[in-house]
Tab-separated table of C-alpha atoms in Angstrom:
chain	number	residue	atom	x	y	z
U	1	UNK	CA	22.042	89.039	79.878
U	2	UNK	CA	21.957	90.203	76.279
U	3	UNK	CA	20.439	87.897	73.752
U	4	UNK	CA	21.388	88.232	70.117
U	5	UNK	CA	18.486	87.627	67.786
U	6	UNK	CA	19.360	85.803	64.609
U	7	UNK	CA	18.006	87.790	61.716
U	8	UNK	CA	17.524	85.752	58.558
U	9	UNK	CA	19.212	87.100	55.478
U	10	UNK	CA	16.968	88.356	52.689
U	11	UNK	CA	17.123	86.118	49.613
U	12	UNK	CA	16.110	87.666	46.290
U	13	UNK	CA	15.629	84.825	43.819
U	14	UNK	CA	13.212	84.272	40.933
U	15	UNK	CA	14.528	80.753	40.226
U	16	UNK	CA	13.740	78.918	43.484
U	17	UNK	CA	12.044	75.996	41.707
U	18	UNK	CA	15.051	75.563	39.392
U	19	UNK	CA	17.536	75.623	42.276
U	20	UNK	CA	15.468	73.194	44.333
U	21	UNK	CA	15.370	70.835	41.334
U	22	UNK	CA	19.192	70.983	41.200
U	23	UNK	CA	19.319	69.947	44.908
U	24	UNK	CA	20.392	73.406	46.095
U	25	UNK	CA	19.663	74.029	49.793
U	26	UNK	CA	18.791	77.579	50.816
U	27	UNK	CA	19.976	76.841	54.398
U	28	UNK	CA	23.502	77.082	52.994
U	29	UNK	CA	22.953	80.813	52.483
U	30	UNK	CA	21.792	81.271	56.071
U	31	UNK	CA	24.948	79.650	57.448
U	32	UNK	CA	27.050	81.837	55.147
U	33	UNK	CA	25.155	84.906	56.391
U	34	UNK	CA	25.830	83.958	60.023
U	35	UNK	CA	29.507	83.312	59.375
U	36	UNK	CA	30.268	86.477	57.374
U	37	UNK	CA	27.485	88.853	58.439
U	38	UNK	CA	25.714	89.116	55.078
U	39	UNK	CA	22.168	90.458	55.225
U	40	UNK	CA	21.060	89.971	51.608
U	41	UNK	CA	21.685	87.565	48.730
U	42	UNK	CA	20.617	88.313	45.163
U	43	UNK	CA	20.579	85.437	42.661
U	44	UNK	CA	21.661	86.065	39.059
U	45	UNK	CA	20.640	83.064	36.994
U	46	UNK	CA	22.982	83.699	34.051
U	47	UNK	CA	25.964	83.281	36.409
U	48	UNK	CA	24.302	80.639	38.648
U	49	UNK	CA	25.588	82.764	41.529
U	50	UNK	CA	24.450	84.939	44.408
U	51	UNK	CA	25.665	88.467	45.034
U	52	UNK	CA	26.393	88.827	48.754
U	53	UNK	CA	25.465	92.113	50.436
U	54	UNK	CA	26.179	93.625	53.819
U	55	UNK	CA	24.456	96.917	54.684
U	56	UNK	CA	23.325	97.350	51.038
U	57	UNK	CA	26.899	97.048	49.764
U	58	UNK	CA	27.905	94.262	47.376
U	59	UNK	CA	30.935	92.519	48.850
U	60	UNK	CA	31.371	89.133	47.198
U	61	UNK	CA	29.927	86.453	44.902
U	62	UNK	CA	29.212	82.812	45.652
U	63	UNK	CA	28.080	80.394	42.955
U	64	UNK	CA	25.877	77.376	43.563
U	65	UNK	CA	28.741	74.909	43.033
U	66	UNK	CA	30.986	76.635	45.588
U	67	UNK	CA	28.163	76.648	48.144
U	68	UNK	CA	27.614	72.943	47.592
U	69	UNK	CA	31.339	72.165	47.926
U	70	UNK	CA	31.666	74.221	51.128
U	71	UNK	CA	28.813	72.201	52.629
U	72	UNK	CA	30.232	68.791	51.735
U	73	UNK	CA	28.333	68.293	48.488
U	74	UNK	CA	29.472	68.104	44.895
U	75	UNK	CA	29.069	70.297	41.830
U	76	UNK	CA	25.438	70.886	40.999
U	77	UNK	CA	25.823	72.104	37.440
U	78	UNK	CA	28.362	73.127	34.815
U	79	UNK	CA	28.557	76.923	34.838
U	80	UNK	CA	29.498	78.303	31.442
U	81	UNK	CA	29.257	82.031	32.145
U	82	UNK	CA	31.240	83.116	35.210
U	83	UNK	CA	30.854	86.325	37.155
U	84	UNK	CA	33.868	88.617	37.446
U	85	UNK	CA	36.063	87.229	40.185
U	86	UNK	CA	36.633	89.299	43.302
U	87	UNK	CA	40.316	89.800	44.067
U	88	UNK	CA	41.556	87.612	46.943
U	89	UNK	CA	42.502	90.742	48.926
U	90	UNK	CA	38.974	92.184	48.682
U	91	UNK	CA	37.146	88.868	49.032
U	92	UNK	CA	35.085	88.270	52.148
U	93	UNK	CA	34.333	84.554	51.774
U	94	UNK	CA	37.384	82.428	52.520
U	95	UNK	CA	37.440	79.294	50.361
U	96	UNK	CA	40.071	76.620	50.991
U	97	UNK	CA	40.971	76.799	47.276
U	98	UNK	CA	41.086	80.609	46.910
């Protein structure tokens, strides 16, 4: 019987206190990592978004509002500066609205 060990994704974030204050839940990233196989998330505060990595390769972006919406929440903050959107063909994360 083979048992798969769940390896937690690495989260690189210097703004944990800020995100916690905004009611962001870091468990959301772990469920995203399990679903899509990401092994690292890097937070960029100016975009209020995480870069999603798999095997040291940047594959997609997810902002804090999208993570909240996916998990049944609501928008956490107005984001004025958006990251460059990933084309729907190249995107890994499947949003209902994408």
